[in-house]
Amino acid sequence: MISKNLPQEIRGQNLLKLILAIQLLLWLVIAFDVPILRQIIGFVYLTFIPGFLVVKILKLDELTFNEKLFLSAGLSLAVVMFSVWLINFLLPLFDVLSPISVQPLVITISTIVLILLMVCYYKRVGNLTLPNINTSSLHFPSTLFLAFLPVLSALGAFLVNFYNFNLFLLLLIFLIALTALFVSLDKLVPIELYSLAIISASIALLFHRSLISTHVTGADIQLEYYFVNQVMKNSFWDSTISDDINSCLSIVLLIPTYSYILHMDVVWVFKIIYPLIFSLVPLVMFETCRKVIGEQKAFFSAFLFISMLAFYGEMPGLARQQIAELFLVLIIFVFAEYQKFRIKAKKILLIIFSFGLLISHYGLTYYYMFLSSLAIVILHILRKKSQLLNHRYLILYLISVLAWYKHTGNSSAFNTLTKLANHILSNLISTFWQLETREATIVLMRKELTLLHTITKYLNIMTQFFIFIGINQLLVKRKKREFSAEHIAFFISTVIWMIALLIIPYFMQLAYHQSRSYQIILLTLAPVSIIGCEAVFNWIVSSTKKLKKFKEFSTDDITIKIISLFLAIYLLFNSGFVYELADDPYPTISFNNTIEYARFSGQQDRAAIWILKNMDNSQTIYTDPMTKYLFLRYLPGFIAVWVLDESKQIQVTKGYIYLRTNKNKTPIYCSSNRMEYVYLKELELTNQFEVVYKNNDAQILLVR
């Protein structure tokens, strides 16, 4: 009789043989450059294998499969970045002048993996426990439905790019919103599939934006693209180049490594590989709190995070922050799982992830320093002792941060922080009573473009309101919640940070703009928001006599269904789905390839390269504030933009005017607000000019 249970574990010796086989297979696919296989095996190898071996060495066998999966990813990224950083400086001492190239990278990473394999063999590692899957209860329709979401996303993005046909992407958003409702019904998306639902929905949402355009899309990503290409051009990372991004190994070393090992263009590393890695962040959030607040509410916490526009609207254009956020949630996971780890393993993981965060993103590093410093004070107030989060750890980390950012990027990231801090402190007293300098006032008083955008704003404000209700519930009923002391301290620290953003003048300048700041806050406080949401809706349900007539449902059942409905609506508004159906004049770029935004075609890119090859030092390049991001790919200090006065005259001197054209081949000027642009026929040029270059998507004027 055939068993209905799939194998539940791989024995230790067989596991090591499997990893060795993957290593040998990687060498073969690289040697013969086998398409598709090289990309798949290379991705799995770089993203999971080194870290998985570290997990086995630390004997973290009591963890679940999901926990081993994302811990392996975080550890692998840290190991790869540190290894490549090491050879970048060591190999030139031995006359290897191109350390960041295929051969040195393959040899170095393979050597490290083989060393880790030998350590595993010596320590007689345990078996690998696989997810307990019974083929009789696989829920094939639900599994296929969830697995199909990323495929639908990629197909939908392709159709928007080349045919401006957005029906598939609209269907995608609707299906993901339905997933939240299905979870509240248990049977349609059972508990066993929550992890798959989170991963699939995350990848689908990220792909529906990252795969828009065949080139890198967004503002910061253009500079990231520039620094990656500089490293690959020189086969070496010059740590002295002055720029914040040049301090981020998640950009300057990790992306070239993926590009070389996978033989994949840098653009597709940005668009495919990094979103795949970033999709692990919601999974970590789910696993961190599921045993404390329950499977459904943990799922809703992750769903709230991925439903916010910044997750899929901004993060695909911020590659360094994607990697840093993974390290940040892994740090929180280590603090939260106080029962699963031996203290020695927890200390090792905390050190690795803390330094992984440090070398990945300066902004999130400073944010984490603030949270951890405040958390130590809170633990002292609560009279709780932590073997991990203490003064020794904080001092060591502070010294490491100062050392790293003072000696990389020509101290640019460190100088940026000090300038912003000085600006805030110098204006604190003089502007304290000026409400317009506070983010809370700006958000509340800001007039949105349309009624639908106004509704979206207040939906986001509601989730912030839920956070304050949730933290109150957490503190009042803390005995009923089994969060670790460190985890609670981080909750409170993040709430204090959130309040500071809202009330301290200009403090938001220290923490990006409103949407990115709130997205970072949700990394910690998403479960708190769901706890608050549950408390509010539970009170409403309990207070409504009419709903009590539904005897077949308990108050908690109805509350769960209302939460799922709220989250579905939240996604439909944030994603722009509702705007598109209502024919809103300000839709999102994912559903319309004619909307002006920092996304550029191949012909526009070629036009920019033409200028750079033909201009001399006495000439200036003029373009609009949106198109300037295209030139950041090649000129990181590029700031020349048109000066457009009230009479709509463009004041230019000798140089080139770069014009993008819309789908009707009409040259346009696009302001920093992507929805406000004017056509060239409405402008008057004050100097004589001639068209010196023209293609379907751009034209260049020479001003004499």
XYZ file of C-alpha atoms in Angstrom, residues 215-633:
419
model
C 14.758 48.932 -17.477
C 15.272 49.875 -13.846
C 12.390 52.040 -12.660
C 12.375 54.674 -9.936
C 14.637 57.337 -8.483
C 17.166 55.869 -6.020
C 17.585 52.714 -8.071
C 19.211 54.735 -10.871
C 22.081 55.638 -8.534
C 22.255 52.060 -7.301
C 22.471 50.958 -10.932
C 25.326 53.426 -11.497
C 27.436 52.172 -8.597
C 26.862 48.522 -9.506
C 28.061 49.201 -13.032
C 31.119 51.066 -11.744
C 32.116 48.036 -9.686
C 31.531 45.638 -12.576
C 33.356 47.912 -14.998
C 36.449 48.035 -12.763
C 36.045 44.518 -11.290
C 36.810 46.190 -7.979
C 34.940 48.166 -5.334
C 36.532 51.530 -4.538
C 35.343 52.233 -0.987
C 36.615 55.829 -1.070
C 34.103 57.158 -3.623
C 31.975 59.718 -1.828
C 28.333 58.699 -1.748
C 25.929 57.164 0.767
C 25.142 54.256 -1.553
C 28.817 53.382 -1.925
C 28.772 52.249 1.721
C 26.070 49.647 1.022
C 27.545 46.226 0.234
C 23.997 45.069 -0.550
C 24.429 47.122 -3.737
C 28.094 47.396 -4.644
C 29.079 43.772 -3.918
C 25.989 41.585 -3.613
C 24.364 42.559 -6.923
C 27.566 42.061 -8.987
C 27.959 38.658 -7.304
C 24.465 37.563 -8.315
C 24.954 38.994 -11.797
C 28.217 37.126 -12.384
C 27.268 33.783 -10.818
C 23.827 33.676 -12.472
C 25.077 35.246 -15.731
C 22.130 37.632 -15.459
C 21.972 41.268 -16.516
C 22.061 43.661 -13.573
C 18.640 45.031 -14.535
C 17.020 41.625 -13.971
C 18.848 41.111 -10.697
C 17.113 44.300 -9.562
C 13.763 43.297 -11.036
C 13.573 39.565 -10.239
C 16.205 38.376 -7.759
C 15.857 41.120 -5.167
C 12.028 40.983 -5.061
C 12.274 37.204 -4.553
C 14.582 37.758 -1.584
C 12.453 40.607 -0.240
C 9.342 38.409 -0.326
C 10.819 36.554 2.660
C 10.301 39.615 4.892
C 6.508 39.106 5.314
C 7.136 35.396 5.963
C 9.529 36.276 8.797
C 6.909 38.651 10.216
C 4.305 35.880 10.088
C 6.495 33.307 11.816
C 7.657 35.817 14.440
C 4.233 36.325 15.990
C 2.013 33.424 14.887
C 2.396 31.454 18.119
C 1.593 34.523 20.219
C -1.390 36.082 18.466
C -2.570 33.062 16.461
C -2.194 31.918 12.859
C -4.945 34.067 11.351
C -3.954 37.320 13.002
C -0.300 36.663 12.197
C -1.328 36.192 8.570
C -3.285 39.456 8.686
C -0.212 41.218 10.114
C 1.861 40.136 7.120
C -1.011 40.941 4.747
C -1.317 44.471 6.159
C 2.392 44.986 5.526
C 2.301 43.788 1.910
C -0.926 45.699 1.181
C 0.644 49.071 1.864
C 1.659 50.887 -1.320
C 5.257 51.432 -0.171
C 5.871 47.655 -0.069
C 5.374 47.133 -3.792
C 5.254 50.749 -5.020
C 8.534 52.035 -3.599
C 10.631 49.120 -2.370
C 11.341 47.642 -5.853
C 13.195 50.917 -6.508
C 15.193 50.696 -3.264
C 17.268 47.533 -3.573
C 19.546 48.246 -0.614
C 16.577 48.717 1.692
C 15.048 45.404 0.612
C 18.077 43.502 1.908
C 18.348 45.653 5.034
C 14.707 45.072 5.954
C 15.277 41.324 5.792
C 18.114 41.651 8.296
C 16.008 43.912 10.526
C 13.071 41.490 10.770
C 15.510 38.629 11.375
C 16.945 40.559 14.326
C 13.418 41.012 15.688
C 12.787 37.294 15.133
C 15.871 36.400 17.183
C 14.681 38.627 20.028
C 11.143 37.235 19.819
C 12.054 33.530 19.779
C 13.442 33.402 23.284
C 12.531 29.733 23.801
C 13.838 28.075 20.616
C 17.476 29.136 20.636
C 20.329 28.364 22.918
C 21.795 31.641 24.164
C 25.095 31.043 22.334
C 23.273 30.531 19.018
C 21.138 33.638 19.647
C 24.239 35.756 20.225
C 25.878 34.498 17.036
C 22.742 35.123 14.970
C 22.259 38.579 16.493
C 25.840 39.597 15.698
C 25.656 38.310 12.111
C 22.302 39.932 11.343
C 23.251 43.194 13.073
C 26.383 43.518 10.973
C 24.462 42.402 7.886
C 22.111 45.330 8.492
C 25.045 47.690 9.067
C 26.676 46.967 5.700
C 23.372 46.924 3.805
C 21.753 50.299 4.501
C 22.853 53.338 6.492
C 19.331 54.685 7.150
C 17.920 51.485 8.629
C 21.119 51.044 10.642
C 20.595 54.425 12.315
C 16.928 53.582 12.856
C 17.829 50.274 14.506
C 20.386 52.016 16.717
C 17.664 54.355 17.958
C 15.223 51.493 18.607
C 17.753 49.291 20.376
C 19.016 52.178 22.554
C 15.486 53.059 23.598
C 14.583 49.375 24.078
C 17.438 48.979 26.579
C 16.076 51.925 28.581
C 12.553 50.442 28.464
C 13.813 47.045 29.638
C 15.498 48.799 32.557
C 12.250 50.611 33.413
C 10.325 47.330 33.208
C 13.031 45.706 35.367
C 13.691 43.069 32.753
C 17.168 41.740 32.071
C 18.262 40.667 28.607
C 21.309 38.588 27.822
C 21.272 39.961 24.283
C 20.016 43.528 24.327
C 22.338 45.248 26.768
C 24.869 48.049 27.042
C 27.819 45.916 25.910
C 26.060 44.978 22.683
C 24.974 48.571 22.044
C 28.469 49.999 22.603
C 30.038 47.380 20.321
C 27.467 48.099 17.634
C 27.865 51.876 17.931
C 31.641 51.580 17.514
C 31.148 49.329 14.479
C 28.687 51.757 12.884
C 31.004 54.728 13.363
C 33.981 52.776 12.029
C 32.163 51.515 8.941
C 30.501 54.752 7.862
C 33.557 56.894 8.648
C 35.804 54.740 6.451
C 33.524 53.940 3.506
C 31.898 56.240 1.000
C 34.242 59.021 2.125
C 32.095 59.354 5.301
C 29.155 60.456 3.159
C 26.490 58.458 5.039
C 27.839 59.653 8.385
C 27.952 63.279 7.251
C 24.393 63.067 5.933
C 23.139 61.953 9.334
C 24.968 64.696 11.222
C 23.707 67.408 8.850
C 20.089 66.289 9.211
C 20.404 65.984 12.973
C 21.904 69.476 13.213
C 19.104 70.870 11.040
C 16.430 69.317 13.275
C 18.046 70.441 16.541
C 18.753 73.966 15.313
C 15.137 74.432 14.245
C 13.522 72.583 17.145
C 12.935 75.581 19.389
C 12.223 78.185 16.699
C 9.690 76.015 14.851
C 8.236 73.984 17.706
C 4.936 75.867 17.692
C 4.643 75.950 13.897
C 2.202 73.168 13.115
C 3.104 73.107 9.428
C 6.541 71.681 10.311
C 5.007 68.519 11.783
C 4.268 65.463 9.718
C 0.907 64.871 11.459
C -0.306 68.318 10.434
C 1.043 67.965 6.905
C -0.722 64.638 6.364
C -4.047 65.701 7.901
C -4.194 69.101 6.185
C -2.891 67.958 2.811
C -5.565 68.094 0.153
C -5.586 64.884 -1.852
C -5.966 64.782 -5.611
C -9.421 63.153 -5.628
C -12.044 61.729 -3.274
C -10.705 58.190 -3.789
C -7.203 59.286 -2.824
C -8.674 60.928 0.269
C -10.301 57.627 1.245
C -6.946 55.879 0.830
C -5.317 58.424 3.127
C -7.858 57.832 5.870
C -7.602 54.057 5.514
C -3.882 54.421 6.236
C -4.610 56.733 9.162
C -6.982 54.082 10.537
C -4.193 51.487 10.585
C -2.045 53.968 12.538
C -4.918 54.544 14.963
C -5.141 50.778 15.428
C -1.463 50.765 16.468
C -2.161 53.029 19.436
C -5.148 50.912 20.445
C -3.047 47.778 20.012
C -0.126 48.964 22.138
C -2.607 49.839 24.869
C -4.094 46.347 24.637
C -0.628 44.834 24.699
C 0.441 46.680 27.830
C -2.861 46.254 29.660
C -3.151 42.548 28.834
C 0.567 41.741 28.626
C 0.144 38.633 30.793
C -2.138 37.154 28.162
C 0.393 37.732 25.409
C 3.580 35.688 25.387
C 5.782 38.215 23.615
C 9.353 38.269 24.893
C 10.477 41.242 26.978
C 12.791 42.377 24.139
C 9.958 42.160 21.638
C 7.663 44.288 23.810
C 10.492 46.790 24.314
C 10.848 47.067 20.529
C 7.086 47.580 20.193
C 7.177 50.484 22.642
C 10.356 51.943 21.091
C 8.790 51.929 17.640
C 5.649 53.640 18.917
C 7.816 56.361 20.485
C 9.649 56.720 17.155
C 6.295 56.992 15.390
C 5.124 59.715 17.783
C 8.409 61.584 17.282
C 7.891 61.505 13.504
C 4.428 62.991 13.965
C 5.155 65.783 16.441
C 8.837 66.839 16.250
C 9.426 69.534 13.602
C 11.288 68.316 10.517
C 11.961 64.921 12.163
C 10.573 63.173 9.092
C 13.609 64.427 7.150
C 15.677 62.101 9.324
C 13.483 59.135 8.391
C 12.562 59.519 4.718
C 9.106 60.649 3.730
C 5.820 59.560 5.253
C 5.053 56.378 3.291
C 8.545 54.866 3.569
C 8.705 55.722 7.257
C 5.385 54.043 7.969
C 6.392 50.982 5.949
C 9.495 50.625 8.137
C 7.398 51.082 11.283
C 5.073 48.268 10.193
C 8.018 45.866 10.157
C 7.688 45.920 13.929
C 4.162 47.160 14.577
C 2.023 45.317 11.993
C 0.920 42.722 14.599
C 0.188 45.541 17.069
C -2.026 47.206 14.448
C -3.936 43.952 13.968
C -4.325 43.568 17.750
C -5.783 47.087 17.834
C -7.958 46.398 14.816
C -9.302 43.290 16.517
C -10.061 45.237 19.714
C -11.944 47.985 17.853
C -14.015 45.666 15.666
C -14.630 43.311 18.572
C -16.055 46.208 20.567
C -18.224 47.274 17.604
C -19.547 43.730 17.085
C -20.220 43.231 20.778
C -22.033 46.562 20.955
C -24.248 45.861 17.968
C -27.283 43.865 18.955
C -28.213 43.106 15.365
C -25.024 41.146 14.774
C -25.620 39.088 17.920
C -28.559 37.449 16.207
C -26.128 35.450 14.070
C -25.907 32.641 16.621
C -23.909 30.358 14.336
C -20.987 32.808 14.533
C -19.171 33.871 17.662
C -18.141 37.477 18.189
C -14.535 36.508 17.426
C -15.565 34.825 14.131
C -17.415 37.912 12.957
C -14.505 40.132 14.013
C -12.035 38.042 12.008
C -14.224 38.308 8.920
C -14.536 42.087 9.321
C -10.742 42.397 9.675
C -10.256 40.376 6.489
C -12.784 42.587 4.675
C -11.029 45.735 5.892
C -7.651 44.445 4.670
C -9.106 43.487 1.291
C -10.508 47.015 0.891
C -7.214 48.466 2.121
C -5.324 46.632 -0.651
C -7.839 47.558 -3.357
C -7.433 51.262 -2.569
C -3.673 51.307 -1.947
C -2.883 49.373 -5.122
C -4.897 51.743 -7.305
C -7.369 49.010 -8.289
C -10.313 51.217 -7.286
C -8.836 54.232 -9.096
C -8.610 52.279 -12.324
C -12.175 50.965 -12.131
C -13.525 54.411 -11.274
C -11.508 56.000 -14.105
C -9.768 58.248 -11.596
C -7.659 60.935 -13.345
C -4.661 59.983 -11.189
C -4.156 56.195 -11.552
C -1.048 54.193 -10.634
C 1.755 53.411 -13.059
C 1.346 49.647 -12.820
C -1.933 49.750 -14.723
C -1.020 52.281 -17.399
C 2.212 52.521 -19.386
C 1.412 56.047 -20.636
C 1.708 57.689 -17.210
C 4.841 59.780 -16.871
C 7.175 58.436 -14.221
C 10.855 57.662 -13.656
C 10.731 54.724 -16.058
C 12.646 54.951 -19.283
C 12.709 53.014 -22.521
C 15.761 51.682 -24.314
C 15.567 54.475 -26.892
C 15.430 57.122 -24.158
C 18.469 55.508 -22.590
C 20.324 55.547 -25.919
C 19.485 59.237 -26.376
C 20.986 60.021 -22.972
C 24.155 58.086 -23.866
C 24.376 60.053 -27.154
C 24.472 63.343 -25.238
C 27.143 62.121 -22.847
C 29.343 61.009 -25.740
C 28.972 64.253 -27.726
C 28.929 67.018 -25.114
C 31.979 68.945 -23.915
C 32.709 70.428 -20.514
C 31.394 73.882 -21.481
C 27.922 72.559 -22.259
C 25.029 71.912 -19.911
C 22.312 69.281 -20.103
C 18.765 70.498 -19.473
C 15.868 68.216 -18.824
C 12.803 68.005 -16.620
C 12.864 66.974 -12.937
C 11.575 63.471 -13.683
C 13.941 62.675 -16.533
C 16.967 63.749 -14.504
C 16.798 60.329 -12.858
C 17.705 58.761 -16.205
C 21.008 60.651 -16.161
C 21.738 59.466 -12.621
C 22.570 56.099 -14.211
